[in-house]
Structures are given as structure tokens and as C-alpha cells.
Short mmCIF file of C-alpha atoms in Angstrom, two decimals:
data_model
loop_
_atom_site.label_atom_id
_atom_site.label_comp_id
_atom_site.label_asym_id
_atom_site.label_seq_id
_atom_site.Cartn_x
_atom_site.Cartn_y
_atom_site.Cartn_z
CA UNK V 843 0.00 0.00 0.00
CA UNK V 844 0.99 3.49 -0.47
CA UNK V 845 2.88 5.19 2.58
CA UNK V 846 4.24 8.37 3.71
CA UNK V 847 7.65 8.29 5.56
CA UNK V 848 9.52 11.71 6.02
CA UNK V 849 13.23 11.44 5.48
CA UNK V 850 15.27 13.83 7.04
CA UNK V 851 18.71 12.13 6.00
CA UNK V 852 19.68 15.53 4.21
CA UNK V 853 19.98 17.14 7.18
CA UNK V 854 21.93 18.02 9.87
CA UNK V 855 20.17 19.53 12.43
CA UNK V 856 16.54 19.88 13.34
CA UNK V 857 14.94 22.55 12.06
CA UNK V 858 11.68 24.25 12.91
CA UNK V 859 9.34 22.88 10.39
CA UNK V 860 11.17 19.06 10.33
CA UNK V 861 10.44 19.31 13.97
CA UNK V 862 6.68 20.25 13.25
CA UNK V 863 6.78 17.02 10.63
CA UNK V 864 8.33 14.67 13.29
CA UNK V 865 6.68 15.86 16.44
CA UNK V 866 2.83 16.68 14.82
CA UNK V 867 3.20 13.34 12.96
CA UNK V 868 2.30 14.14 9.44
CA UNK V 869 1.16 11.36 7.80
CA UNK V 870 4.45 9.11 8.63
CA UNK V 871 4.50 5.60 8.66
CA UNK V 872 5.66 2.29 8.15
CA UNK V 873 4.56 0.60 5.22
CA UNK V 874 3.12 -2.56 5.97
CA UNK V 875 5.60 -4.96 4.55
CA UNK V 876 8.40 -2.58 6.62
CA UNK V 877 10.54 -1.39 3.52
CA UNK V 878 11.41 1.56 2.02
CA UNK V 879 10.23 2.52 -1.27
CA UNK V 880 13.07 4.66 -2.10
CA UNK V 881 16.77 4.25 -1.58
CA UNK V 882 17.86 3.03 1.53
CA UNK V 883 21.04 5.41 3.02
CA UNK V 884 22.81 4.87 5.97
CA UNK V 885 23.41 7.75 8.57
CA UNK V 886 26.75 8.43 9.13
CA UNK V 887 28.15 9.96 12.12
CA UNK V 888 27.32 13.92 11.80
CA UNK V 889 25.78 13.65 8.70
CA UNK V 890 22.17 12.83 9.58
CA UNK V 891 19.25 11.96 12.25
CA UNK V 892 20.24 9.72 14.84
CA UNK V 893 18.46 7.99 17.90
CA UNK V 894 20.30 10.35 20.03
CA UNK V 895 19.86 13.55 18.28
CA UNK V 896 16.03 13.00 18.37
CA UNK V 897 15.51 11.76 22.47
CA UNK V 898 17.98 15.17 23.13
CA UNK V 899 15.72 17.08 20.59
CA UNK V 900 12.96 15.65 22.46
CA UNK V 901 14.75 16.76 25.66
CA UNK V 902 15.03 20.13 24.91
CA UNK V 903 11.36 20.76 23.24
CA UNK V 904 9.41 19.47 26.42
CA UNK V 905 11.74 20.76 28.59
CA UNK V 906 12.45 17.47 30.20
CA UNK V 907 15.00 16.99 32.48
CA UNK V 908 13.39 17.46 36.07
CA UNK V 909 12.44 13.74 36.22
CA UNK V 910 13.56 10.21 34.90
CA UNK V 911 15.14 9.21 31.46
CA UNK V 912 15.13 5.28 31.35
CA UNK V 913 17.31 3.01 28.43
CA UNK V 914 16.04 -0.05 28.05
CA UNK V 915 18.99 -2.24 26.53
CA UNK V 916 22.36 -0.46 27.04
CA UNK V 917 25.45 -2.19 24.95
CA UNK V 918 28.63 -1.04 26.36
CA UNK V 919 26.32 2.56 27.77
CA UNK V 920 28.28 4.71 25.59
CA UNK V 921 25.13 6.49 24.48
CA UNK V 922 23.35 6.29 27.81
CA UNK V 923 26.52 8.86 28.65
CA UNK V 924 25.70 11.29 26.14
CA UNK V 925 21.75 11.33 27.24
CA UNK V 926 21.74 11.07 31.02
CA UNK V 927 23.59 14.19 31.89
CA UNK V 928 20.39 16.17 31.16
CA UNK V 929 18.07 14.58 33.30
CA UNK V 930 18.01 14.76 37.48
CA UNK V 931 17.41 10.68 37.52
CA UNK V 932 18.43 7.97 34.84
CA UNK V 933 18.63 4.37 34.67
CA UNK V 934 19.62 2.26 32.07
CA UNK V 935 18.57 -1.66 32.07
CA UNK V 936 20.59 -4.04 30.63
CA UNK V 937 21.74 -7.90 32.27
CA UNK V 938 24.86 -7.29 30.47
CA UNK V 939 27.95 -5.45 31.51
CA UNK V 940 26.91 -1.29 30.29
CA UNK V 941 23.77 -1.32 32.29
CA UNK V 942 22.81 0.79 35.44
CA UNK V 943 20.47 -2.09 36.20
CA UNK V 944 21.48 -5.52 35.41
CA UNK V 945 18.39 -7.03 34.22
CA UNK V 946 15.65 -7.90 31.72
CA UNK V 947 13.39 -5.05 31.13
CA UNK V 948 10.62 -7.24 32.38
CA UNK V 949 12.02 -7.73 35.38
CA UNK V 950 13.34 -4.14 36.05
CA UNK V 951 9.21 -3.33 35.35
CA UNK V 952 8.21 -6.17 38.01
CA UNK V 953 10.24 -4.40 40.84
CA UNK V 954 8.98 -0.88 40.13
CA UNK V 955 5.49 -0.96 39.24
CA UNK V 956 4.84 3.12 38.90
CA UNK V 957 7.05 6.07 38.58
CA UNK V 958 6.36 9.48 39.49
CA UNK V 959 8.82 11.18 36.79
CA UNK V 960 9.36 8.96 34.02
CA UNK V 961 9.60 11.53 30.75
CA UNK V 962 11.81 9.63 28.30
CA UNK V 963 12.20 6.14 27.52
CA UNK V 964 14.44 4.71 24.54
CA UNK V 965 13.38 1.30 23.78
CA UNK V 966 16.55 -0.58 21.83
CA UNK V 967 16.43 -3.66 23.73
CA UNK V 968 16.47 -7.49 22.42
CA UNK V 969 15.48 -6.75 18.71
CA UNK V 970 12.72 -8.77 19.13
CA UNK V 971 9.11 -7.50 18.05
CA UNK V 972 6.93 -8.71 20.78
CA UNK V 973 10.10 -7.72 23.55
CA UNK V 974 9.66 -4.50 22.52
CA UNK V 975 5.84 -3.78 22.24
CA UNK V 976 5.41 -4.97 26.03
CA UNK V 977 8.75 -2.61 26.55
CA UNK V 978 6.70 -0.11 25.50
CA UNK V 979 3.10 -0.92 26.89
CA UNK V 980 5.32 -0.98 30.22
CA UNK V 981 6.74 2.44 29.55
CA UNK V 982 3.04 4.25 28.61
CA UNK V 983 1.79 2.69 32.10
CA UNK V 984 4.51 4.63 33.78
CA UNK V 985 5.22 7.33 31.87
CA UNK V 986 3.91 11.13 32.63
CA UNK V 987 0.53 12.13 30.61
CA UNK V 988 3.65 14.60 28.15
CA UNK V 989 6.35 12.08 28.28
CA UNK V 990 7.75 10.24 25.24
CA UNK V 991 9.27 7.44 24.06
CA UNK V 992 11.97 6.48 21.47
CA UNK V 993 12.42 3.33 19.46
CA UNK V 994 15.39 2.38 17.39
CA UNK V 995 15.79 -0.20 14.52
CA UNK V 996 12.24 -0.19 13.54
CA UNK V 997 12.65 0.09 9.70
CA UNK V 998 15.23 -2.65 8.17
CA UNK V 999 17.10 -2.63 5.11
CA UNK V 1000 16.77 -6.17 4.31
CA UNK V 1001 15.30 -9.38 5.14
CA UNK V 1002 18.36 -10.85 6.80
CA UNK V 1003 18.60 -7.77 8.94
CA UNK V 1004 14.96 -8.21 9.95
CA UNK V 1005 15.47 -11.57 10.67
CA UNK V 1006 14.77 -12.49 14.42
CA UNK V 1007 16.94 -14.65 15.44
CA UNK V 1008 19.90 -12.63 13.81
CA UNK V 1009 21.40 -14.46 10.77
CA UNK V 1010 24.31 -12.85 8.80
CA UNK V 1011 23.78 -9.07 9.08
CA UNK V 1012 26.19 -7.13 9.94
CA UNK V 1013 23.59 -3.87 11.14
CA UNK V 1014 20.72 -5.95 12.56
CA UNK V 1015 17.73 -4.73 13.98
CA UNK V 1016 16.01 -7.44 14.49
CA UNK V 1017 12.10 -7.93 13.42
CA UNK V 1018 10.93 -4.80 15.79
CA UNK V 1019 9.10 -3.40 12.65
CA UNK V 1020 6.00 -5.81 14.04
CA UNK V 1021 5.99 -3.64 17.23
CA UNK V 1022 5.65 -0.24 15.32
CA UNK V 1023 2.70 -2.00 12.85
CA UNK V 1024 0.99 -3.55 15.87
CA UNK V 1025 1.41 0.31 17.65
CA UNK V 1026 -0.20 1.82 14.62
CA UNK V 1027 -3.27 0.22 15.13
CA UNK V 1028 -4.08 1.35 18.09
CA UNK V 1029 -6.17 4.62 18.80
CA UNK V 1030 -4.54 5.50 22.29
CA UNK V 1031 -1.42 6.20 20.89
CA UNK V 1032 0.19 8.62 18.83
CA UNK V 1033 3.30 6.95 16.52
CA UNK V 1034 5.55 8.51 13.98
CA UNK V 1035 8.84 6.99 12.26
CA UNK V 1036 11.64 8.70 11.04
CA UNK V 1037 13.31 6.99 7.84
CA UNK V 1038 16.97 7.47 9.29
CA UNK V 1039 19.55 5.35 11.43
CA UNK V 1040 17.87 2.04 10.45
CA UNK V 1041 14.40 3.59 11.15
CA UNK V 1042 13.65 5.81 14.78
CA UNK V 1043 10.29 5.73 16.32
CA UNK V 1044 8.27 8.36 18.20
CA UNK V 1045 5.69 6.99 20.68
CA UNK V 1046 3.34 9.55 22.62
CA UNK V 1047 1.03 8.62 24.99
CA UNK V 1048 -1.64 10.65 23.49
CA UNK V 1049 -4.82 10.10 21.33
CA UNK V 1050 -3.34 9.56 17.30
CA UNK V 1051 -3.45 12.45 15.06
CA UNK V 1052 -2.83 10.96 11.55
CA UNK V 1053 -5.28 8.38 10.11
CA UNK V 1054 -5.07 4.96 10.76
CA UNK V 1055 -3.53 2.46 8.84
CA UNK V 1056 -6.00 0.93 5.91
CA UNK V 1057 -6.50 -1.79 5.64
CA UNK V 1058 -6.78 -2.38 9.51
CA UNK V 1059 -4.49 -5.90 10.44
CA UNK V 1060 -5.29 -8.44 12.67
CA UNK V 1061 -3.22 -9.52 15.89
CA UNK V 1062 -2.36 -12.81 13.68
CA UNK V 1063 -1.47 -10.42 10.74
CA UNK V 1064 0.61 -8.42 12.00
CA UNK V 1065 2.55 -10.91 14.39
CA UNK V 1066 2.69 -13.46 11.43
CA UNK V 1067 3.92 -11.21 8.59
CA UNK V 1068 7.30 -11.59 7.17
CA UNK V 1069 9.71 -8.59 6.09
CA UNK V 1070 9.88 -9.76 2.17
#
């Protein structure tokens, strides 16, 4: 079916009407089969959109800062350095070495059943579709009524990068781009996706502004469907 995804891979930085595109999401989506009809480009350091330049865009639009910014799934916390440092609280989960917490996300959830000040979540976890919709259900049950949340790796280049389990791709994200169509159904939400650094989601916890997908899936659809 015909789709809308903004791509904002020509720029650098921002600016006041992407951020209107992004934020307001205008008509973006994932396609249902989760490619890209155009070109796929990768985003080099500096020269593009990344995960991190949207959460500290994000940062500095609501003015978060005076409560919690949670990571769920860490790596070696390199980029949990470059976010926390604007927030009063952060944790990031991970039951590998990097992590704050080491744990599963549903675990860390388990022991703390409601925050006060959660405004931020980043969602880049196990790579695995279902992992992260219930990391994010978990998140909007927490999260304050303006918070946000970020998810990387939702748009693949390939079917071997989709794959869950990995295969042979060297940049893998996993089959996540079942989390974002399964979001997308859903009235309660508000979901955008940027077509940059392998596809960066935008979750509010709001009613959805932009019409819903057509034709509607099924739970068995969209859990079911392959990348090809």
C-alpha cells in the first residue's frame, strides 16, 4: 500500500518545520511490509538523524529533564553517557555489563510498578518484536501524561537484517518493525517513524493524530507477517 515516511537524511540539524513534521506526525508511517520505497542510506556519524539527536531534541522541546530518562537495553552505555547528563534521575537496564540495572526489562518493570517522573524512555532492547511492544506498553503505564518514548531499529534494510533470530547481518535490527505496525493500530497512541539510522520511532502517549492504517491488520497479521 501506499505510505508516507519523512526522510530527514539531508539534514543536519533539526529545524523548525522538520520538527513540526516529526513531532505533529504528518502522515508518517511504516509501510506494511516494513521497507522503504526509495533508496535506503545509511546515517553516518554527523551527517544525519540519529536515535540520540532525536531523544535530546525531544529533551530540549518538552523541557524534560526534572524527572527520569530510562534506556532499556544499554550495549557497552556509551550512548546512555551522552543522554543522562540532562536529566536529574536515569537508569539504564541491561543484564549485560553497560547497564545501570542488570536485568531484563521485564524484570526491572516487576520491581517498580509506577514512577512518578518517568519523561523519556528509549526502547533498543532485544530486537525482538513482541520484547519490545510490552517494553513499550510498560513504559506508557509509567510514563507522565507529556512524556515520550523512542524506538530504534524499527525500519530494516533487508530481510536478513529483519530476521529475528539474527542471521548474517552485519547492522541488525532485528524484526521490531512488528511492534511499530501492531502500535499503529491502536487509537490510544500517537506513533511517527523517522526513515533514518535504520528507522527511529516516536511513541506519545496521546490520542493519534494521523489516520489509521488501511487496511486495519489483525493480531495474527501483523505478528505473522514476514519482512519480504
Amino acid at each position: 500500500p501506499k505510505h508516507a515516511v519523512h526522510d530527514f537524511s539531508e539534514k543536519a540539524s533539526l529545524s523548525a518545520a522538520l520538527e513540526q513534521q516529526l513531532l505533529d506526525f504528518v502522515s508518517a508511517s511504516l509501510p506494511y511490509h516494513a521497507g522503504i520505497e526509495k533508496p535506503w542510506r545509511p546515517i553516518q556519524a554527523g551527517e544525519g538523524y540519529t536515535k540520540t539527536s532525536v531523544l535530546m531534541h525531544l529533551q530540549q522541546r518538552f523541557a524534560y529533564g526534572k524527572g527520569l530518562y530510562l534506556e532499556l537495553g544499554c550495549d557497552t552505555g556509551d550512548h546512555f553517557k551522552q543522554v543522562k547528563p540532562g536529566f536529574a534521575r536515569s537508569v539504564c537496564v541491561d543484564p549485560r555489563p553497560g547497564g545501570t540495572r542488570l536485568m531484563t526489562s521485564d524484570m526491572f518493570f516487576d520491581l517498580n510498578p509506577h514512577f512518578e517522573d518517568l519523561e523519556l524512555v528509549l526502547v533498543d532492547g532485544l530486537h525482538a518484536a513482541r520484547q519490545a511492544y510490552r517494553d513499550v506498553e510498560n513504559s506508557l503505564f509509567r510514563i507522565v501524561t507529556d512524556g515520550a518514548i523512542v524506538m530504534h531499529d524499527c525500519n530494516a534494510n533487508s530481510e536478513s537484517q529483519a530476521s529475528y533470530p539474527r542471521r548474517h547481518a552485519f547492522f541488525w535490527t532485528g524484526d521490531v518493525f512488528k511492534a511499530v505496525i501492531a502500535l499503529r493500530q491502536r487509537d490510544d497512541i500517537d506513533v511517527a517513524v523517522g526513515d533514518f539510522d535504520f528507522g527511529v520511532a516516536v511513541v506519545l502517549p496521546r490520542r493519534r493524530t494521523s489516520a489509521a492504517p488501511q487496511p486495519p491488520l489483525t493480531e495474527h497479521e501483523v505478528w505473522n507477517m514476514t519482512y519480504a
